[in-house]
Coordinates of C-alpha atoms and ligand atoms in Angstrom, one line a residue:
X1 CA 157.0 -21.7 140.6
X2 CA 156.7 -19.1 143.4
X3 CA 154.6 -16.0 142.7
X4 CA 156.3 -14.0 145.4
X5 CA 159.1 -11.8 143.9
X6 CA 162.5 -12.5 145.4
X7 CA 163.7 -9.7 147.8
X8 CA 166.0 -8.2 145.2
X9 CA 163.2 -7.9 142.6
X10 CA 160.9 -6.3 145.2
X11 CA 163.6 -3.8 146.0
X12 CA 163.9 -3.0 142.3
X13 CA 160.2 -2.5 142.0
X14 CA 160.2 -0.1 145.0
X15 CA 163.2 1.9 143.5
X16 CA 161.4 2.1 140.1
X17 CA 158.2 3.3 141.7
X18 CA 160.1 5.9 143.8
X19 CA 161.9 7.1 140.7
X20 CA 158.6 7.4 138.7
X21 CA 157.1 9.4 141.6
X22 CA 160.1 11.6 141.8
X23 CA 160.0 12.2 138.1
X24 CA 156.3 13.0 138.0
X25 CA 156.8 15.4 140.9
X26 CA 159.7 17.1 139.4
X27 CA 157.7 17.6 136.2
X28 CA 155.1 19.2 138.4
X29 CA 157.7 21.4 140.1
X30 CA 159.2 22.5 136.8
X31 CA 155.7 23.5 135.5
X32 CA 154.9 25.2 138.8
X33 CA 158.1 27.2 138.8
X34 CA 157.2 28.7 135.5
X35 CA 153.9 30.2 136.7
X36 CA 153.1 33.2 138.9
X37 CA 152.9 32.9 142.7
X38 CA 149.2 32.3 143.4
X39 CA 148.8 30.3 140.2
X40 CA 151.5 27.9 141.4
X41 CA 149.8 27.6 144.8
X42 CA 146.5 26.8 143.0
X43 CA 148.2 24.1 141.0
X44 CA 149.9 22.6 144.0
X45 CA 146.5 22.6 145.8
X46 CA 145.0 20.8 142.8
X47 CA 147.8 18.2 142.6
X48 CA 147.3 17.3 146.2
X49 CA 143.8 16.0 145.2
X50 CA 143.7 15.3 141.5
X51 CA 146.1 13.0 139.6
X52 CA 148.6 15.1 137.6
X53 CA 147.7 13.4 134.3
X54 CA 144.2 15.0 134.7
X55 CA 145.6 18.5 135.1
X56 CA 146.7 20.0 131.9
X57 CA 148.8 23.2 132.5
X58 CA 149.9 25.7 129.9
X59 CA 153.4 24.1 129.9
X60 CA 152.2 20.5 129.3
X61 CA 152.2 18.9 125.8
X62 CA 148.6 17.7 126.3
X63 CA 147.3 21.3 127.0
X64 CA 146.3 22.3 123.5
X65 CA 144.5 19.1 122.6
X66 CA 142.7 19.2 126.0
X67 CA 141.6 22.8 125.4
X68 CA 140.1 22.2 122.0
X69 CA 138.7 18.7 122.7
X70 CA 135.1 19.8 122.9
X71 CA 135.3 23.3 121.4
X72 CA 132.8 23.8 118.6
X73 CA 133.5 27.3 117.4
X74 CA 136.9 28.2 115.8
X75 CA 136.2 31.9 116.7
X76 CA 137.3 31.2 120.2
X77 CA 140.5 29.3 119.6
X78 CA 142.1 31.9 117.4
X79 CA 145.6 33.0 118.4
X80 CA 145.4 35.7 121.2
X81 CA 142.3 34.2 122.8
X82 CA 142.7 34.3 126.6
X83 CA 143.3 30.8 127.7
X84 CA 142.9 29.0 131.1
X85 CA 145.7 28.5 133.5
X86 CA 144.8 24.8 133.6
X87 CA 142.2 22.3 132.3
X88 CA 141.1 19.9 135.0
X89 CA 139.7 16.8 133.4
X90 CA 137.7 15.6 136.3
X91 CA 137.3 11.8 136.5
X92 CA 135.3 11.7 139.7
X93 CA 133.3 14.1 141.9
X94 CA 136.2 14.8 144.3
X95 CA 138.2 16.2 141.4
X96 CA 135.5 18.8 140.7
X97 CA 135.2 19.6 144.4
X98 CA 139.0 20.1 144.6
X99 CA 139.0 22.4 141.6
X100 CA 136.3 24.6 143.2
X101 CA 138.0 24.6 146.7
X102 CA 141.5 25.3 145.3
X103 CA 140.1 27.9 142.9
X104 CA 138.3 29.7 145.8
X105 CA 141.3 29.5 148.1
X106 CA 143.7 30.9 145.5
X107 CA 141.6 33.3 143.6
X108 CA 141.3 31.3 140.4
X109 CA 137.8 31.1 138.9
X110 CA 136.5 27.9 137.6
X111 CA 134.6 27.7 134.3
X112 CA 132.6 24.4 134.0
X113 CA 132.6 22.8 130.6
X114 CA 130.5 19.8 129.7
X115 CA 130.1 19.7 125.9
X116 CA 131.9 23.0 125.0
X117 CA 129.0 24.2 122.7
X118 CA 128.6 27.6 124.3
X119 CA 127.8 30.0 121.5
X120 CA 130.2 32.6 122.9
X121 CA 132.8 30.2 124.2
X122 CA 132.3 31.1 127.8
X123 CA 132.9 27.6 129.1
X124 CA 136.6 27.7 128.1
X125 CA 137.7 31.3 127.5
X126 CA 137.3 34.7 129.2
X127 CA 136.7 38.0 127.5
X128 CA 138.7 39.6 130.3
X129 CA 142.4 39.2 129.7
X130 CA 143.2 39.7 133.4
X131 CA 141.0 36.9 134.6
X132 CA 142.8 34.0 136.2
X133 CA 140.7 31.0 135.5
X134 CA 140.7 27.2 135.0
X135 CA 138.4 25.0 133.0
X136 CA 136.8 22.2 134.8
X137 CA 136.1 19.8 132.0
X138 CA 133.5 17.2 132.8
X139 CA 133.7 15.1 129.6
X140 CA 134.9 12.0 131.5
X141 CA 131.9 12.2 133.8
X142 CA 129.5 10.8 131.3
X143 CA 128.0 7.6 132.5
X144 CA 124.4 7.0 131.6
X145 CA 122.4 4.6 133.8
X146 CA 118.9 3.9 132.5
X147 CA 116.2 2.3 134.7
X148 CA 113.8 1.2 131.9
X149 CA 111.2 -0.1 134.4
X150 CA 110.9 3.1 136.3
X151 CA 111.4 5.2 133.1
X152 CA 114.2 7.2 134.7
X153 CA 117.9 7.7 134.0
X154 CA 121.0 9.2 135.8
X155 CA 123.3 11.0 133.3
X156 CA 126.7 12.5 133.9
X157 CA 126.9 16.2 132.8
X158 CA 129.8 15.3 130.5
X159 CA 127.6 13.0 128.4
X160 CA 126.5 14.3 125.1
X161 CA 122.9 14.3 124.0
X162 CA 123.9 11.6 121.5
X163 CA 125.3 9.4 124.2
X164 CA 122.2 9.9 126.3
X165 CA 119.9 9.1 123.3
X166 CA 122.0 6.0 122.4
X167 CA 121.8 4.6 126.0
X168 CA 118.0 5.3 126.2
X169 CA 117.4 3.7 122.8
X170 CA 119.6 0.6 123.8
X171 CA 117.5 0.2 126.9
X172 CA 114.1 0.4 125.3
X173 CA 112.4 1.0 121.9
X174 CA 109.6 2.9 123.7
X175 CA 111.5 5.3 125.9
X176 CA 112.9 8.6 124.9
X177 CA 114.2 11.9 126.4
X178 CA 113.0 15.4 125.1
X179 CA 116.1 17.4 124.4
X180 CA 118.0 19.2 121.6
X181 CA 118.8 18.0 118.1
X182 CA 122.6 18.2 117.8
X183 CA 124.1 15.0 119.3
X184 CA 127.4 16.5 120.3
X185 CA 125.8 19.1 122.6
X186 CA 126.7 18.5 126.3
X187 CA 124.0 17.5 128.7
X188 CA 125.5 19.8 131.4
X189 CA 125.1 23.2 129.6
X190 CA 122.1 22.1 127.7
X191 CA 119.8 21.2 130.6
X192 CA 121.2 24.2 132.6
X193 CA 119.7 26.5 130.0
X194 CA 116.5 24.7 129.2
X195 CA 117.1 22.5 126.2
X196 CA 114.4 22.1 123.5
X197 CA 114.1 19.7 120.6
X198 CA 111.7 17.6 118.5
X199 CA 109.7 16.3 121.5
X200 CA 109.2 19.7 123.2
X201 CA 105.6 20.2 122.0
X202 CA 104.5 17.0 123.8
X203 CA 106.9 16.8 126.7
X204 CA 108.4 20.3 127.2
X205 CA 112.1 21.1 127.8
X206 CA 114.9 18.8 128.9
X207 CA 114.9 20.9 132.1
X208 CA 111.1 20.2 132.6
X209 CA 112.0 16.6 132.9
X210 CA 114.7 16.7 135.6
X211 CA 113.9 14.9 138.9
X212 CA 117.1 15.4 140.8
X213 CA 120.7 16.6 140.4
X214 CA 124.1 16.4 142.0
X215 CA 125.9 19.7 142.3
X216 CA 129.2 21.0 143.6
X217 CA 128.5 24.3 145.4
X218 CA 130.7 27.3 145.9
X219 CA 132.1 25.7 149.1
X220 CA 133.0 22.5 147.2
X221 CA 130.3 20.5 148.8
X222 CA 128.2 17.9 147.0
X223 CA 124.5 18.6 147.2
X224 CA 121.4 16.8 145.9
X225 CA 117.8 18.0 145.5
X226 CA 117.1 17.4 149.1
X227 CA 120.2 19.1 150.4
X228 CA 120.2 22.0 147.9
X229 CA 116.6 22.9 148.5
X230 CA 113.9 23.7 146.0
X231 CA 115.1 27.3 145.2
X232 CA 118.5 26.2 143.9
X233 CA 116.9 23.2 142.2
X234 CA 114.6 25.6 140.4
X235 CA 117.5 27.8 139.4
X236 CA 119.6 25.1 137.8
X237 CA 116.8 23.9 135.5
X238 CA 117.0 26.7 133.0
X239 CA 118.8 29.6 134.7
X240 CA 121.8 29.1 132.4
X241 CA 125.1 27.3 133.2
X242 CA 127.9 28.4 135.5
X243 CA 126.1 30.7 137.9
X244 CA 125.1 28.4 140.8
X245 CA 127.6 25.6 140.9
X246 CA 128.8 22.7 138.9
X247 CA 126.2 20.1 138.1
X248 CA 127.8 16.7 138.0
X249 CA 124.8 14.6 137.1
X250 CA 121.1 14.8 136.5
X251 CA 118.3 12.3 137.2
X252 CA 115.8 12.4 134.3
X253 CA 112.3 11.4 133.8
X254 CA 112.1 9.4 130.5
X255 CA 109.0 9.6 128.4
X256 CA 107.1 6.9 126.6
X257 CA 106.9 7.0 122.8
X258 CA 105.4 4.5 120.3
X259 CA 107.8 1.8 118.9
X260 CA 107.4 3.4 115.5
X261 CA 107.5 7.2 114.9
X262 CA 107.4 9.0 111.5
X263 CA 109.7 11.6 110.1
X264 CA 109.8 13.6 106.9
X265 CA 111.7 16.4 105.3
X266 CA 110.2 18.5 102.5
X267 CA 112.1 21.2 100.7
X268 CA 110.4 23.9 98.8
X269 CA 112.2 26.5 96.7
X270 CA 111.6 30.2 96.8
X271 CA 110.0 29.9 93.4
X272 CA 107.8 27.0 94.6
X273 CA 105.9 29.3 97.0
X274 CA 108.3 28.9 100.0
X275 CA 107.4 32.4 101.2
X276 CA 103.7 31.6 101.3
X277 CA 104.4 28.3 103.1
X278 CA 106.5 29.9 105.8
X279 CA 103.9 32.6 106.3
X280 CA 101.1 30.0 106.7
X281 CA 103.3 27.8 108.8
X282 CA 103.6 30.4 111.5
X283 CA 99.9 30.0 112.3
X284 CA 99.5 26.3 111.7
X285 CA 102.6 24.7 113.4
X286 CA 102.2 26.1 117.0
X287 CA 98.6 24.9 117.1
X288 CA 99.1 21.4 115.7
X289 CA 98.6 18.5 118.2
X290 CA 101.5 18.1 120.6
X291 CA 102.7 14.8 119.2
X292 CA 103.9 16.4 116.0
X293 CA 106.6 19.0 115.4
X294 CA 107.0 20.7 112.1
X295 CA 110.1 23.0 112.1
X296 CA 111.6 25.0 109.2
X297 CA 115.1 25.7 108.2
X298 CA 115.4 28.5 105.6
X299 CA 118.6 28.9 103.6
X300 CA 119.5 30.8 100.4
X301 CA 116.9 29.7 97.9
X302 CA 114.7 27.3 99.8
X303 CA 112.8 26.4 103.0
X304 CA 113.1 22.9 104.4
X305 CA 110.1 21.6 106.5
X306 CA 111.2 18.9 109.0
X307 CA 108.8 16.8 111.0
X308 CA 108.7 14.2 113.7
X309 CA 105.3 12.6 114.5
X310 CA 104.8 10.2 117.4
X311 CA 102.7 7.8 115.3
X312 CA 102.4 6.1 111.9
X313 CA 102.8 7.7 108.5
X314 CA 99.2 7.2 107.4
X315 CA 97.8 9.3 110.3
X316 CA 100.4 12.0 109.8
X317 CA 99.6 12.3 106.1
X318 CA 95.9 12.6 107.0
X319 CA 96.7 15.3 109.5
X320 CA 98.9 17.3 107.2
X321 CA 96.3 17.1 104.4
X322 CA 93.7 18.4 106.8
X323 CA 95.8 21.1 108.5
X324 CA 98.4 22.1 106.0
X325 CA 97.4 21.0 102.5
X326 CA 99.5 23.7 100.8
X327 CA 102.7 21.8 101.9
X328 CA 101.6 18.9 99.6
X329 CA 102.9 16.2 102.0
X330 CA 102.0 12.7 101.0
X331 CA 102.8 9.2 102.4
X332 CA 105.7 8.9 100.0
X333 CA 107.5 11.6 102.0
X334 CA 107.4 9.6 105.3
X335 CA 109.8 7.3 106.9
X336 CA 108.7 5.1 109.8
X337 CA 111.6 4.4 112.2
X338 CA 112.2 4.2 116.0
X339 CA 112.6 7.3 118.1
X340 CA 116.4 6.8 118.6
X341 CA 116.8 6.5 114.8
X342 CA 114.9 9.8 114.5
X343 CA 117.7 11.4 116.5
X344 CA 120.1 10.2 113.9
X345 CA 117.8 11.4 111.1
X346 CA 117.6 14.9 112.5
X347 CA 121.3 15.2 113.0
X348 CA 122.5 13.7 109.8
X349 CA 119.4 13.9 107.5
X350 CA 119.4 10.1 107.0
X351 CA 117.9 7.3 109.1
X352 CA 120.1 4.7 107.6
X353 CA 123.3 6.0 109.3
X354 CA 124.5 3.8 112.1
X355 CA 123.3 4.6 115.6
X356 CA 126.9 4.6 116.7
X357 CA 127.3 8.0 115.0
X358 CA 125.5 9.3 118.1
X359 CA 128.6 8.4 120.1
X360 CA 131.0 10.5 118.1
X361 CA 131.9 13.5 120.2
X362 CA 134.3 15.1 117.8
X363 CA 137.8 16.2 118.9
X364 CA 138.2 19.7 117.5
X365 CA 136.2 22.5 116.0
X366 CA 135.6 22.6 112.3
X367 CA 133.8 25.9 111.7
X368 CA 133.3 29.5 112.8
X369 CA 129.8 30.6 113.7
X370 CA 127.7 33.4 115.2
X371 CA 124.0 33.2 116.1
X372 CA 121.3 35.3 117.6
X373 CA 117.7 34.5 118.5
X374 CA 114.3 35.9 118.9
X375 CA 110.8 34.9 120.0
X376 CA 108.0 35.5 117.6
X377 CA 104.6 36.2 119.1
X378 CA 102.6 37.5 116.1
X379 CA 103.0 36.0 112.6
X380 CA 105.6 37.9 110.5
X381 CA 103.9 39.4 107.4
X382 CA 104.6 37.7 104.1
X383 CA 106.3 40.8 102.6
X384 CA 108.9 40.6 105.4
X385 CA 109.6 37.0 104.6
X386 CA 109.9 37.9 101.0
X387 CA 112.5 40.5 101.9
X388 CA 114.6 38.0 103.9
X389 CA 115.4 36.1 100.7
X390 CA 117.7 38.9 99.6
X391 CA 119.6 38.5 102.8
X392 CA 119.8 34.7 102.5
X393 CA 120.8 34.8 98.8
X394 CA 123.5 37.3 99.4
X395 CA 125.0 35.1 102.1
X396 CA 125.2 31.4 101.3
X397 CA 126.5 30.7 104.8
X398 CA 123.4 32.0 106.6
X399 CA 120.4 30.1 108.0
X400 CA 117.2 30.8 109.7
X401 CA 115.9 28.1 112.0
X402 CA 112.2 28.3 113.1
X403 CA 111.3 26.0 116.0
X404 CA 107.5 26.0 116.8
X405 CA 106.3 26.1 120.4
X406 CA 102.7 25.6 121.6
X407 CA 101.5 22.3 123.0
X408 CA 103.2 21.4 126.3
X409 CA 105.5 24.5 125.9
X410 CA 102.5 26.7 126.3
X411 CA 101.0 24.8 129.1
X412 CA 103.9 25.1 131.6
X413 CA 103.8 28.2 133.7
X414 CA 106.5 30.8 132.8
X415 CA 107.6 30.7 136.5
X416 CA 107.8 26.9 136.8
X417 CA 111.4 27.0 135.8
X418 CA 113.6 30.0 134.9
X419 CA 112.9 29.5 131.2
X420 CA 110.0 32.0 130.7
X421 CA 109.2 31.6 127.0
X422 CA 106.0 29.7 127.3
X423 CA 102.4 30.7 126.4
X424 CA 102.1 33.4 123.7
X425 CA 105.3 32.5 121.9
X426 CA 104.6 31.0 118.4
X427 CA 108.2 30.0 117.7
X428 CA 111.9 30.5 118.4
X429 CA 113.7 32.2 115.5
X430 CA 117.4 31.7 115.2
X431 CA 119.7 33.6 112.9
X432 CA 122.9 31.6 112.3
X433 CA 125.9 32.3 110.2
X434 CA 128.7 29.7 109.8
X435 CA 131.9 29.8 107.8
X436 CA 135.1 27.9 107.3
X437 CA 137.6 30.4 106.0
X438 CA 139.5 33.0 107.9
X439 CA 141.2 36.1 106.7
X440 CA 141.0 39.8 106.7
X441 CA 137.4 41.0 107.0
X442 CA 135.8 37.6 107.1
X443 CA 134.7 37.7 110.7
X444 CA 133.3 41.2 110.4
X445 CA 131.4 40.3 107.2
X446 CA 129.6 37.4 109.0
X447 CA 129.0 39.2 112.2
X448 CA 127.5 42.2 110.4
X449 CA 125.3 39.8 108.3
X450 CA 123.7 38.3 111.5
X451 CA 123.4 41.6 113.2
X452 CA 121.9 43.3 110.1
X453 CA 119.2 40.7 109.7
X454 CA 118.5 40.7 113.4
X455 CA 118.0 44.5 113.2
X456 CA 115.7 44.2 110.3
X457 CA 113.5 41.7 112.1
X458 CA 113.3 43.9 115.2
X459 CA 109.8 45.3 114.6
X460 CA 108.2 41.9 114.1
X461 CA 109.4 39.9 117.2
X462 CA 108.9 40.1 120.9
X463 CA 109.4 43.5 122.5
X464 CA 109.9 45.1 125.9
X465 CA 112.1 43.3 126.3
X466 CA 113.1 41.8 123.0
X467 CA 113.7 38.2 124.3
X468 CA 116.2 35.5 123.4
X469 CA 117.1 32.0 124.5
X470 CA 120.0 31.7 127.0
X471 CA 121.3 28.5 125.3
X472 CA 121.7 30.5 122.1
X473 CA 124.0 32.8 124.1
X474 CA 124.5 36.2 122.5
X475 CA 127.1 38.5 124.1
X476 CA 125.7 41.4 122.1
X477 CA 122.7 41.4 124.5
X478 CA 124.9 42.7 127.3
X479 CA 127.9 41.8 129.5
X480 CA 128.4 41.8 133.2
X481 CA 130.2 44.5 135.0
X482 CA 131.8 44.2 138.4
X483 CA 130.8 46.6 141.2
X484 CA 132.9 46.2 144.4
X485 CA 133.7 42.5 144.3
X486 CA 130.6 41.1 142.7
X487 CA 128.7 41.3 139.5
X488 CA 126.4 44.3 139.2
X489 CA 122.7 43.4 139.4
X490 CA 121.6 46.6 137.7
X491 CA 123.9 46.0 134.7
X492 CA 123.1 42.3 134.7
X493 CA 119.4 43.1 134.3
X494 CA 120.1 44.5 130.9
X495 CA 120.9 41.1 129.3
X496 CA 119.3 39.0 132.1
X497 CA 115.7 40.1 131.5
X498 CA 116.0 39.3 127.8
X499 CA 116.7 35.7 128.6
X500 CA 114.7 35.3 131.8
X501 CA 112.1 38.1 131.9
X502 CA 110.5 38.3 135.4
X503 CA 112.4 35.2 136.6
X504 CA 115.7 37.1 136.5
X505 CA 115.1 38.7 139.9
X506 CA 114.4 35.3 141.5
X507 CA 117.5 33.9 139.9
X508 CA 119.6 36.7 141.4
X509 CA 118.0 36.1 144.8
X510 CA 119.0 32.4 144.6
X511 CA 122.5 33.5 143.6
X512 CA 122.8 35.8 146.6
X513 CA 121.7 32.9 148.8
X514 CA 124.0 30.2 147.5
X515 CA 127.0 32.1 146.1
X516 CA 127.0 35.6 147.7
X517 CA 130.8 36.1 146.9
X518 CA 130.0 35.5 143.3
X519 CA 132.7 32.8 142.8
X520 CA 130.9 31.2 139.8
X521 CA 131.1 34.1 137.4
X522 CA 131.3 34.7 133.7
X523 CA 130.4 37.5 131.3
X524 CA 126.7 36.5 131.5
X525 CA 126.4 34.8 134.9
X526 CA 123.5 35.7 137.3
X527 CA 124.6 38.4 139.7
X528 CA 123.7 38.2 143.4
X529 CA 120.7 40.3 144.3
X530 CA 121.8 43.2 146.5
X531 CA 120.8 42.6 150.1
X532 CA 118.7 45.7 150.3
X533 CA 116.4 44.5 147.6
X534 CA 115.6 41.2 149.3
X535 CA 113.2 38.7 147.8
X536 CA 110.1 37.7 149.6
X537 CA 109.6 34.0 148.7
X538 CA 113.1 32.9 149.6
Ligands
LIG601 P1 129.4 24.2 127.5 O1 130.1 23.2 128.1 O2 130.1 25.2 126.5 O3 128.6 25.0 128.6 C1 127.6 26.0 128.3 C2 127.5 26.9 129.6 O4 127.1 26.1 130.7 C3 128.8 27.5 130.0 O5 128.5 28.8 130.7 C4 129.3 26.6 131.0 O6 130.2 27.1 131.9 C5 128.1 26.1 131.7 N1 128.2 24.7 132.1 C6 128.6 23.6 131.4 N2 128.5 22.5 132.1 C7 128.0 22.8 133.3 C8 127.7 22.1 134.4 N3 127.9 20.8 134.4 N4 127.3 22.7 135.5 C9 127.1 24.1 135.5 N5 127.3 24.8 134.4 C10 127.8 24.2 133.3 N6 120.0 24.1 122.2 C11 118.8 23.6 122.2 O7 118.0 23.9 123.1 N7 118.3 22.8 121.2 C12 119.1 22.4 120.2 O8 118.6 21.7 119.3 C13 120.4 22.9 120.1 N8 121.3 22.6 119.1 C14 122.6 23.0 119.1 C15 123.4 22.7 118.0 C16 124.8 23.2 118.0 C17 125.7 22.8 116.9 C18 125.2 24.0 119.1 C19 126.6 24.6 119.1 C20 124.4 24.3 120.1 C21 123.0 23.9 120.1 N9 122.2 24.2 121.2 C22 120.9 23.7 121.2 C23 122.6 25.1 122.2 C24 123.1 24.3 123.4 O9 122.0 23.8 124.1 C25 123.9 25.2 124.3 O10 125.0 25.8 123.7 C26 124.4 24.5 125.6 O11 124.7 25.4 126.6 C27 125.6 23.7 125.3 O12 125.9 22.9 126.4 P2 127.4 22.3 126.5 O13 127.5 21.5 127.8 O14 127.7 21.6 125.2 O15 128.2 23.6 126.5

């Protein structure tokens, strides 16, 4: 039988293809005709370079699902939230380049979104109703390539931490990557802001372990470490997402861990001396050896001590007996598992859950939340901890998360990356409120709880400035204002020095160098340093 279609069938195929093309174009034209002038030009520009099925416009049936696909916070999908003109679901680098070039040409800003976990929703919504913007969604750019022999990996920004951990664990039982705890967090935003987790005390931040990156700059060009230069490479490793370009992928240094690591979780109630334990913990945990982390989550009536140790249970139990006997940890509290199982353990509080849970990205938000953060440099007195119980008991939906620094975190110079919270910081303190219900007064109740507790803690945390962690973005710290056509440096310093301290000025100088027109902009993006100020080392 011949495989060549007869001429009549070939003609039919050609006609059907032409019809399909005409139909898809006419859908595009219909959608374009319903949007304003420049917006339509932007969409036409996009469609010349990106397949239409990857561009979700307000009129298309796929738009709502595409918008919420990686959103974590219900607060920012409430009716009335300003939405993007389009969501561009990039499937290759050229799509991201086209989004930037078309956006620049037609005055549509591009907000990059990797995992959508931004605490203030800035990767997919704007607080300015007049802003014309599109979301550049990178979720499809999530390949992870591990080179176990060289202990390196390339990871697409759209991968989640869970996908990265799964791939590293599948390649080797003795390789790991030091990054955050929640597996659905996106690699793109996380590394851009620093990224800390259970391995930070031995290996530092995720951003400390980046070897190279591929970035789309404000001209739509693809750059790597060599072509972007060391100033820009410095800025993207902790200077916060969005400001300098869109990072498409990162080359990571993987770290070596023992085949067996140990975890434990010990819960102590308020009436079981939890206050004394937290008070003591503040002095002990930042000075423990780097291969152990002991963090605390405090909620309503109890404090939960959670630990990962890069070694066996017997050694850990000896160490805890010697350094923190009051906790009463014994070998029966331990579980010995692999590092990748420990990532499941910290996410789901059980090591027996399947590793495949790490691959579950989720498809829509399930809760509302608001958080704020502080750095603690002197132990907070016991009577203050005692008084926080009243706050926590009043509000079942509130948590305090205490992540100890010290170890490698204190050894890295505060100027090595934009993340300045190194030596001298005992721990990061996060105030977190989450809720599921909506209705009159609910939002205000939760916001005022977080703000109230944050205010009460003011005298006991870092000062001048009172610092916070950019990945725990907090819009209350300040919001950009536009002067002329660009973001005001003077106004930006108000929030910027809280996240970046002395590194803010260098970040602004890099911004002036790589994006002087301030195309990559959001409510807390780095402003360009005004020319008059200059900056000597650039
Ligand atoms: P998202 O896509 O929302 O982006 C965040 C910001 O980065 C936005 O401004 C965005 O425009 C920009 N951006 C995103 N991708 C970019 C790219 N490819 N190039 C340039 N800019 C980009 N942090 C931590 O250090 N340790 C932890 O354990 C946790 N745990 C945690 C749990 C939960 C439930 C949440 C919601 C968050 C955390 N975080 C955290 C905070 C987390 O690191 C922070 O929210 C990250 O910015 C999230 O990155 P995403 O890519 O998911 O966010």
